[in-house]
Short mmCIF file of C-alpha atoms and ligand atoms in Angstrom, two decimals:
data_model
loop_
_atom_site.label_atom_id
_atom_site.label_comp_id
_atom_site.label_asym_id
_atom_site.label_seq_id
_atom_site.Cartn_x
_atom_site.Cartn_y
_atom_site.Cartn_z
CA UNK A 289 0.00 0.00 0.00
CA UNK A 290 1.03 3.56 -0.89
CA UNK A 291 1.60 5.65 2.25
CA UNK A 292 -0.02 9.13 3.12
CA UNK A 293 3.43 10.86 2.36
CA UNK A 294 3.29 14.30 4.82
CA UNK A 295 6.96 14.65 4.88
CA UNK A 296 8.34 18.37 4.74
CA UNK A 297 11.22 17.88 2.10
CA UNK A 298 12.23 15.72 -0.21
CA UNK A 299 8.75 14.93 -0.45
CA UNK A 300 5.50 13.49 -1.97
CA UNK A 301 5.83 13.70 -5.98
CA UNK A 302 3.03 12.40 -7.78
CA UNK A 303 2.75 8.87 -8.87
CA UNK A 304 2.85 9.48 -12.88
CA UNK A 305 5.75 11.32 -12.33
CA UNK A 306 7.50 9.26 -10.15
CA UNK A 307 6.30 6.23 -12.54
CA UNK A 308 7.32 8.23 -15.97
CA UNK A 309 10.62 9.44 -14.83
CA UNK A 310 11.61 6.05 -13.40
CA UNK A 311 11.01 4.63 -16.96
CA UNK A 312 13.38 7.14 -18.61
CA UNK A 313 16.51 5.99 -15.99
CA UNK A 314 15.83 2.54 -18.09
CA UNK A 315 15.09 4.04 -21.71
CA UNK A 316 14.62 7.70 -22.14
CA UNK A 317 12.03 8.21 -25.19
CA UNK A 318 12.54 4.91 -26.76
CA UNK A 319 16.19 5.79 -27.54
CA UNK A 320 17.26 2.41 -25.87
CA UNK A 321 19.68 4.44 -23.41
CA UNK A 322 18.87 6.37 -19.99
CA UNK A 323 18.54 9.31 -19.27
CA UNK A 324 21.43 9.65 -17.13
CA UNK A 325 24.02 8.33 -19.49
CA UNK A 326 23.25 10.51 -22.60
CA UNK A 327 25.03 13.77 -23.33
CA UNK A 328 23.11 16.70 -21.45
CA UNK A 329 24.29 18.34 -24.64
CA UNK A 330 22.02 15.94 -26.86
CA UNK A 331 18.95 17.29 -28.20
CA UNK A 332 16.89 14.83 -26.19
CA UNK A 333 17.94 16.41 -23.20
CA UNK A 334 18.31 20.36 -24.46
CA UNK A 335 14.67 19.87 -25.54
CA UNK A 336 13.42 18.90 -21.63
CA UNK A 337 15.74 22.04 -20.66
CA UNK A 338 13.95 23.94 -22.48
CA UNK A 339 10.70 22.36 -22.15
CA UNK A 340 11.09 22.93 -18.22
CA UNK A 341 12.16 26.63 -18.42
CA UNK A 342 9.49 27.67 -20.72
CA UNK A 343 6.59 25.70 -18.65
CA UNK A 344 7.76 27.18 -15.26
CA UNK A 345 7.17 30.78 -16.54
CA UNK A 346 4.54 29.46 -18.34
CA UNK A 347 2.76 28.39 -15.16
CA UNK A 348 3.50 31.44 -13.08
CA UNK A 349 2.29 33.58 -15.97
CA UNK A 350 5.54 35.67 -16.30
CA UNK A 351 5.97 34.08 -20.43
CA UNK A 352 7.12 37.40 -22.43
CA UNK A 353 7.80 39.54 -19.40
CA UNK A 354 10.90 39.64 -19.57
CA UNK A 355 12.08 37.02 -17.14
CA UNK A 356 14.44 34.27 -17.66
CA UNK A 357 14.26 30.78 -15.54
CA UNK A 358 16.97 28.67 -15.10
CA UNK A 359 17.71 25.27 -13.12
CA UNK A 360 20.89 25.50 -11.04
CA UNK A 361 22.50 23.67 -8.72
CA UNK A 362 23.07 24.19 -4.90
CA UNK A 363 19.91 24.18 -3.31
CA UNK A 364 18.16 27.45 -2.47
CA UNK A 365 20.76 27.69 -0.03
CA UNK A 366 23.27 28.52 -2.28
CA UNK A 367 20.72 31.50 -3.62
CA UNK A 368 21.38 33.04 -0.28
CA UNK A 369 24.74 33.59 -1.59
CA UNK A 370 24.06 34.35 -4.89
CA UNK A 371 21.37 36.76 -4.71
CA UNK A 372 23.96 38.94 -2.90
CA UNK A 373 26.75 38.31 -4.91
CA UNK A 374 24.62 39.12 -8.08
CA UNK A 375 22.13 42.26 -5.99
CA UNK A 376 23.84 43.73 -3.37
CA UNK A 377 26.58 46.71 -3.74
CA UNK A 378 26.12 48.16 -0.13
CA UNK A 379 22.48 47.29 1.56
CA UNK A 380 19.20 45.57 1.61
CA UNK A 381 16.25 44.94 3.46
CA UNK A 382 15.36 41.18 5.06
CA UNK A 383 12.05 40.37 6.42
CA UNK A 384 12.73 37.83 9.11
CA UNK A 385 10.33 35.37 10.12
CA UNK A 386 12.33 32.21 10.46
CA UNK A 387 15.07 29.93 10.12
CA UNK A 388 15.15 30.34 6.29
CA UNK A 389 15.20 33.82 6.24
CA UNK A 390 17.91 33.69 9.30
CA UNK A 391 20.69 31.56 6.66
CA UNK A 392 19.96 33.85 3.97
CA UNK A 393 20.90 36.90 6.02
CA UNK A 394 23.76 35.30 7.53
CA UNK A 395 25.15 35.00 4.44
CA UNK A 396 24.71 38.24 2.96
CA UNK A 397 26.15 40.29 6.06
CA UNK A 398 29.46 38.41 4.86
CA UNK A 399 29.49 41.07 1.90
CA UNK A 400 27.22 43.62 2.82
CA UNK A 401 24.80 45.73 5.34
CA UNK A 402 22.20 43.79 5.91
CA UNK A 403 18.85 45.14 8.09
CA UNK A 404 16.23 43.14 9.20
CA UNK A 405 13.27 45.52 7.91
CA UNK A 406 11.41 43.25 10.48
CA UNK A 407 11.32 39.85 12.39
CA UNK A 408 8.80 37.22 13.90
CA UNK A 409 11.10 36.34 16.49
CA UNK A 410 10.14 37.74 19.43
CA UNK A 411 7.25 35.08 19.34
CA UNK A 412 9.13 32.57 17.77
CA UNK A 413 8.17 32.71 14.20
CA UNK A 414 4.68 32.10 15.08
CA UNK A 415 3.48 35.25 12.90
CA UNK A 416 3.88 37.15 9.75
CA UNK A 417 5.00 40.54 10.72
CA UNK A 418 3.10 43.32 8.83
CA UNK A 419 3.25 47.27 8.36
CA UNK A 420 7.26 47.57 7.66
CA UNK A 421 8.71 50.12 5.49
CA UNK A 422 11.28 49.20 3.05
CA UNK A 423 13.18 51.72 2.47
CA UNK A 424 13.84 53.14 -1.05
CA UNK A 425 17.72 53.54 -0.98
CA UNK A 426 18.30 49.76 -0.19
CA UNK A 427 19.37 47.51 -3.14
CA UNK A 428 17.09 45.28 -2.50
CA UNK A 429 14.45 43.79 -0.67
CA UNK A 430 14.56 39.45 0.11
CA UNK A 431 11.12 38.17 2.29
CA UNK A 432 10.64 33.88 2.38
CA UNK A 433 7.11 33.48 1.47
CA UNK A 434 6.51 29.90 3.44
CA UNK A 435 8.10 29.12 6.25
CA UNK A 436 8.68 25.66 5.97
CA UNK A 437 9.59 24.57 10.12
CA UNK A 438 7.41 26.86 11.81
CA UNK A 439 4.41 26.79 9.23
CA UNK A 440 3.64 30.59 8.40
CA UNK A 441 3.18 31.95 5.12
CA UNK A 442 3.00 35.19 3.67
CA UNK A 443 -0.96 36.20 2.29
CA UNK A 444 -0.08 39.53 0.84
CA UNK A 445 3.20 40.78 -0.10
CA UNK A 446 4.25 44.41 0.48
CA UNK A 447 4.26 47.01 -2.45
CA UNK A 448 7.90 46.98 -2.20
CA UNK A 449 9.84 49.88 -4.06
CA UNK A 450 12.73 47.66 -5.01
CA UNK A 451 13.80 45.10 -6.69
CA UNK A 452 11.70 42.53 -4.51
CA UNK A 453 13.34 38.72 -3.92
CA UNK A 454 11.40 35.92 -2.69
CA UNK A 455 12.64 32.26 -1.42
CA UNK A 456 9.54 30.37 -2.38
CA UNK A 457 11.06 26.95 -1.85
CA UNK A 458 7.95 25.36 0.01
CA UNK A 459 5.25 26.84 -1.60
CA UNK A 460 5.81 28.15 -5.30
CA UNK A 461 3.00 26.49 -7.46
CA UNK A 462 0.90 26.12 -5.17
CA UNK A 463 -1.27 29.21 -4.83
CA UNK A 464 -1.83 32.12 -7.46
CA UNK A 465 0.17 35.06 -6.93
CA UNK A 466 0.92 37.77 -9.21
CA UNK A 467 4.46 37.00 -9.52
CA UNK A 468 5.30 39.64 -11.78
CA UNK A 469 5.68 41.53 -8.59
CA UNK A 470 8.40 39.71 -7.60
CA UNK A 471 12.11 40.50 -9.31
CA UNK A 472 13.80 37.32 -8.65
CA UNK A 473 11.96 33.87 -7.29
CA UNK A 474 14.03 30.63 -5.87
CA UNK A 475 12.67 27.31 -5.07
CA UNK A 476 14.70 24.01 -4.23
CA UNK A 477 12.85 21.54 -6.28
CA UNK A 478 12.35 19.31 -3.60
CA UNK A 479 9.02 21.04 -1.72
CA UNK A 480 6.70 21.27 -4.84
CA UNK A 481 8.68 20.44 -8.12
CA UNK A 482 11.23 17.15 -7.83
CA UNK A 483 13.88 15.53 -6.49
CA UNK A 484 16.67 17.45 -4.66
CA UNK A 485 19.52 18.26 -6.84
CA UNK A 486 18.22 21.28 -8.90
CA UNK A 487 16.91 24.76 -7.63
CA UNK A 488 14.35 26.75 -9.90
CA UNK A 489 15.91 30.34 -10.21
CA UNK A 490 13.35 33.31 -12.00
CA UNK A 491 15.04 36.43 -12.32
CA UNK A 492 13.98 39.62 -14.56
CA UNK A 493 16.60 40.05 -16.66
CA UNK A 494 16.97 44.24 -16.56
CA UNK A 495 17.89 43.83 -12.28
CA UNK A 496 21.05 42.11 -13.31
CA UNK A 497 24.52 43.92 -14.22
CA UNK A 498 24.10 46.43 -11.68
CA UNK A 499 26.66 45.61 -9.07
CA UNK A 500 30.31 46.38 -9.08
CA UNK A 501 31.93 43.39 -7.85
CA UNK A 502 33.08 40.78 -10.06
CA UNK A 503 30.94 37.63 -9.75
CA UNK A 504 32.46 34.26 -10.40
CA UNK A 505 31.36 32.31 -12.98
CA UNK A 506 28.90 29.73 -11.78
CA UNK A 507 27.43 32.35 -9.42
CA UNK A 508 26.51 34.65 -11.53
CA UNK A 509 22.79 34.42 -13.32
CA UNK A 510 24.08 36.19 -16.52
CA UNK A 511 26.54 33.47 -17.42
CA UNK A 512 23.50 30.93 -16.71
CA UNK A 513 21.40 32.84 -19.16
CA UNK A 514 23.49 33.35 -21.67
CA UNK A 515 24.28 29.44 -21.73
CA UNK A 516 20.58 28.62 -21.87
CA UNK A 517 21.05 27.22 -17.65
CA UNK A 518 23.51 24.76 -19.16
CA UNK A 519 27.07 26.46 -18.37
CA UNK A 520 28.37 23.50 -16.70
CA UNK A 521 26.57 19.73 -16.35
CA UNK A 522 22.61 20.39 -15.05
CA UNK A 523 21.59 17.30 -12.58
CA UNK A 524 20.00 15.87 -15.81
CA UNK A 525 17.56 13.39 -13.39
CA UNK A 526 16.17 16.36 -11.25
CA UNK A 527 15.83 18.57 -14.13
CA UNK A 528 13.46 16.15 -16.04
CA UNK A 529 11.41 15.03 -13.20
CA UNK A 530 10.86 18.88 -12.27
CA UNK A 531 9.47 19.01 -16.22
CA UNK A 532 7.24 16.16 -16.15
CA UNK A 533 6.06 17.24 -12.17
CA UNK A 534 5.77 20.93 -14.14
CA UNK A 535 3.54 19.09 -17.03
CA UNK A 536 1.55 16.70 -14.43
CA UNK A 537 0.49 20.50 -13.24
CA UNK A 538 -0.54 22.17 -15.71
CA UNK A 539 -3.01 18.89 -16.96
CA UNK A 540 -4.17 19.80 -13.40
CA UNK A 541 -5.54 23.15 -14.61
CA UNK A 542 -2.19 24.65 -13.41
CA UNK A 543 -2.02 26.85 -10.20
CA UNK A 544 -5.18 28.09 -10.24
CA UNK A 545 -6.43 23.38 -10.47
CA UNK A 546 -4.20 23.24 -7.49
CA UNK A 547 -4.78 25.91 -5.88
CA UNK A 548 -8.58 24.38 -5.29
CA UNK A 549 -7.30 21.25 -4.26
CA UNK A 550 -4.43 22.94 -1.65
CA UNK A 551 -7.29 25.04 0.01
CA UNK A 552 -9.68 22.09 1.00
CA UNK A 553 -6.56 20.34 2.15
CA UNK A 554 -5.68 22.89 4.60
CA UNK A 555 -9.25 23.98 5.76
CA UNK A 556 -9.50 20.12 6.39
CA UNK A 557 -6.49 20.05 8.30
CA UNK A 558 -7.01 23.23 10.14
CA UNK A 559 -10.76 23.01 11.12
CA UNK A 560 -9.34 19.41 12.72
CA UNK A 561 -6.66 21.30 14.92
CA UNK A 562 -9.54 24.03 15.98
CA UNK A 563 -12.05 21.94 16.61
CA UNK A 564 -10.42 18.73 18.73
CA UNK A 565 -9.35 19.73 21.80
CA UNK A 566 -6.19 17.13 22.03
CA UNK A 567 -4.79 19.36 19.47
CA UNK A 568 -3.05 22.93 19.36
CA UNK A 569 -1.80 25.27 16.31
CA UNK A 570 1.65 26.60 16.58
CA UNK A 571 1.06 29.64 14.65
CA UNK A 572 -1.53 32.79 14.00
CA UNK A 573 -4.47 31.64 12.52
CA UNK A 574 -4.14 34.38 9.92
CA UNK A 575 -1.08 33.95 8.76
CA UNK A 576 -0.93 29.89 8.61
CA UNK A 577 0.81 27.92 6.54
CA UNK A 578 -1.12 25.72 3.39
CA UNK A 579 1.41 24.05 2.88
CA UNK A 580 3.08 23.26 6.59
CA UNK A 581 0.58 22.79 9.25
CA UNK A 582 2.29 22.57 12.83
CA UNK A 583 0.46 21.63 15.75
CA UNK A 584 1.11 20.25 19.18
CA UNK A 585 -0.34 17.94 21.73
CA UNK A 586 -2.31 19.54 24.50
CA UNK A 587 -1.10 16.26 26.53
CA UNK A 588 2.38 14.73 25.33
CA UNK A 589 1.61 11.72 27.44
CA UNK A 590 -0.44 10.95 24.19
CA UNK A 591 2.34 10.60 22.46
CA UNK A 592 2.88 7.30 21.77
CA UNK A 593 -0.58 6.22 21.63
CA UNK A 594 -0.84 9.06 18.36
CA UNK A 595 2.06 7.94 16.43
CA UNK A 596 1.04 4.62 16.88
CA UNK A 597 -2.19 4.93 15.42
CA UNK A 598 -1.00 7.49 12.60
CA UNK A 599 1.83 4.66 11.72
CA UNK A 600 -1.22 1.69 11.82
CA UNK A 601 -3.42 4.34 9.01
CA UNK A 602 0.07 4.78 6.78
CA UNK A 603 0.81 8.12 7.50
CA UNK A 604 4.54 8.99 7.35
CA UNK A 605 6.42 11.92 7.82
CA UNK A 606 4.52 14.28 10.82
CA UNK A 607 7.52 14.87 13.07
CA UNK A 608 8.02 18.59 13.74
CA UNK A 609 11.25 19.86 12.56
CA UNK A 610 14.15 19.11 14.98
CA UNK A 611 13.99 22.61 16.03
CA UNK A 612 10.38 22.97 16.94
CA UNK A 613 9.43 19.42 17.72
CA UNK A 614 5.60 18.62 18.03
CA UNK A 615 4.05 17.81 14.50
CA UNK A 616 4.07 19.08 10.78
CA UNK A 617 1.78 17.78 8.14
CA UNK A 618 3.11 18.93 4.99
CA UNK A 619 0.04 19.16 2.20
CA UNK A 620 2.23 20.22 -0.65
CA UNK A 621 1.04 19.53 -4.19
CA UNK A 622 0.83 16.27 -5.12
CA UNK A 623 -0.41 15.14 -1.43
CA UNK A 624 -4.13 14.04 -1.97
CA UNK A 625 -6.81 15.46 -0.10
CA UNK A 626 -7.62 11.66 1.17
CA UNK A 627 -4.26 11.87 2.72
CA UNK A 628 -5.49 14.52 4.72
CA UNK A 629 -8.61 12.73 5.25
CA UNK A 630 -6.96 9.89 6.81
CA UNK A 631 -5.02 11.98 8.82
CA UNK A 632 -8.02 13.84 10.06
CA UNK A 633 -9.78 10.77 10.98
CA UNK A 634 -7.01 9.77 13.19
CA UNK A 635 -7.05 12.63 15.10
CA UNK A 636 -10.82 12.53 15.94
CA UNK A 637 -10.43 8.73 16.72
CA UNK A 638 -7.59 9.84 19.58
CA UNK A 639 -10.18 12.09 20.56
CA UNK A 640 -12.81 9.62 20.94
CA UNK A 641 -10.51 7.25 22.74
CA UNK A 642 -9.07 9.50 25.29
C1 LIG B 873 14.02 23.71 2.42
C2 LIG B 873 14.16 25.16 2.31
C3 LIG B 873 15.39 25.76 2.02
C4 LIG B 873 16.68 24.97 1.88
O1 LIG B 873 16.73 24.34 0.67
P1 LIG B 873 18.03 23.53 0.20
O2 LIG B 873 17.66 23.19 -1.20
O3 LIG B 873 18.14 22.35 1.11
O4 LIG B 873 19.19 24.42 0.30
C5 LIG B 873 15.43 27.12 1.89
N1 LIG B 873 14.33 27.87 2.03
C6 LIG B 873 13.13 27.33 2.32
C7 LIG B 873 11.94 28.21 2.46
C8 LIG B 873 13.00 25.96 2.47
O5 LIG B 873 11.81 25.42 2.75
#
């Protein structure tokens, strides 16, 4: 039996995809070799390049807007990095409301001033803050719209002067945003796209070539673009999976399919915590997560009787992140809403038990 897959990253992919991409390790297209032992330079492979690229700003509605998307290498961690490296000349503006957003401002104080325009910490990350100024004279402005451990997630984005840069690792796809808002988009492909090995980068061309410094090769989004995102060896495997999970999506109706689908998944999941009194949201009701739901248990000594029960009704994957503890169901794209049924059901059941 397939198991209700809630895990927070790598996670649930859908089964066609999984099924389709699993077939092309054997024999990509019929050609009688796999897809990881061809030349990435081939046209086989160029052509799902390119057929990935142009469906991701397909999807997010940016075709013809002068954006380019490329699949890099690194993780979105490595965007941390690179965003400054390609952005920053003196300062910019972080919104802070979690661990995320506390790496990628770590790394960018190594070559710049960095200022939190505002932070969730004070109550733990349990919040979206709201009503900061970002001032006009920064370089740029860098906000993480889901925040994966402590399950927040941004509803509306500021009207942001500057070039405005978004981590949207956990929930890009998912909802429908007007993304032409945004400057530059990242996204490890491992919350709502693929496998881990490739990071979706979408960056508006006429931001880059601004800053003084001189940018390395691989780190610098120019080079990428000019090389079509195949300067040095793409992780062929991650890349194609990301194009048929980016196809699988847009049978679905694309974001605004989805989109449906996420919100019964999370009013499910949410109306459960509310309502059962074994059960307590970690965050703000207004600015929770739909795609990381954390909760606790109003009685640990529970515990064991809960995760037994959740492992008996296949459900894998609701432990907290190590830095939070309690639990995390993560209802990311290709989860079904009778996962989240199941889960529900569970949940009542302790309740009728204890
Ligand atoms: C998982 C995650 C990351 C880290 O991604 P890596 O690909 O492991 O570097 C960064 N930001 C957010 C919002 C995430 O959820």
């Amino acid at each position: 039996m397939k198991r209700h897959n809630f895990s927070a990253g790598p996670c649930i992919l859908p089964q066609e995809v999984l099924l389709k991409s699993s077939e092309a390790v054997m024999d990509f297209n019929g050609s009688g070799l796999s897809l990881i032992e061809i030349s990435h330079r081939s046209k086989g492979f160029v052509d799902v390049m390119e057929k990935a690229r142009s469906l991701a700003l397909e999807l997010l509605g940016l075709e013809g807007k002068g954006y380019k998307a490329l699949f890099l290498q690194g993780g979105a961690s490595m965007q941390f990095l690179m965003v400054t490296l390609n952005l920053l000349e003196k300062k910019a503006g972080y919104l802070n409301t979690g661990t995320w957003s506390e790496n990628a401002i770590k790394e960018a104080r190594i070559f710049g001033d960095i200022f939190e325009v505002a932070s969730s910490k004070d109550k733990k990350h349990s919040y979206i803050p709201k009503g900061y100024e970002i001032p006009k004279d920064y370089d740029y402005f860098h906000c993480t719209s889901n925040n994966t451990i402590f399950g927040t997630q941004i509803k509306k984005f500021p009207n942001c002067p500057i070039p405005m840069v978004c981590d949207m690792s956990s929930d890009i796809f998912s909802r429908q945003l007007d993304f032409s808002k945004f400057d530059l988009i990242y996204a490890g492909a491992q919350k709502n796209m693929g496998p881990a090995g490739t990071t979706l980068v979408v960056v508006k061309e006429e931001i880059l070539g601004k800053v003084s410094r001189n940018i390395p090769s691989i780190m610098d989004y120019n080079v990428h673009i000019n090389k079509s995102s195949m300067y040095n060896t793409p992780p062929v495997f991650a890349v194609y999976t990301s194009m048929l999970t980016l196809e699988w999506l847009k049978n679905l109706g694309g974001i605004k399919g989805v989109e449906i689908e996420n919100d019964k998944k999370a009013t499910l999941m949410y109306s459960e915590i509310d309502l059962n009194p074994l059960f307590n949201g970690y965050t703000t009701k207004e600015d929770r997560s739909n795609m990381n739901a954390t909760f606790t248990l109003a009685n640990e000594d529970l515990k064991e009787t809960f995760d037994t029960m959740c492992q008996e009704a296949g459900i894998e994957g609701l432990n907290g992140h190590r830095s939070v503890g309690g639990y995390r169901a993560s209802m990311y794209n290709a989860l079904s809403l009778d996962s989240v049924k199941a889960l529900v059901e569970v949940m009542s059941e302790l309740e009728s038990k204890a």
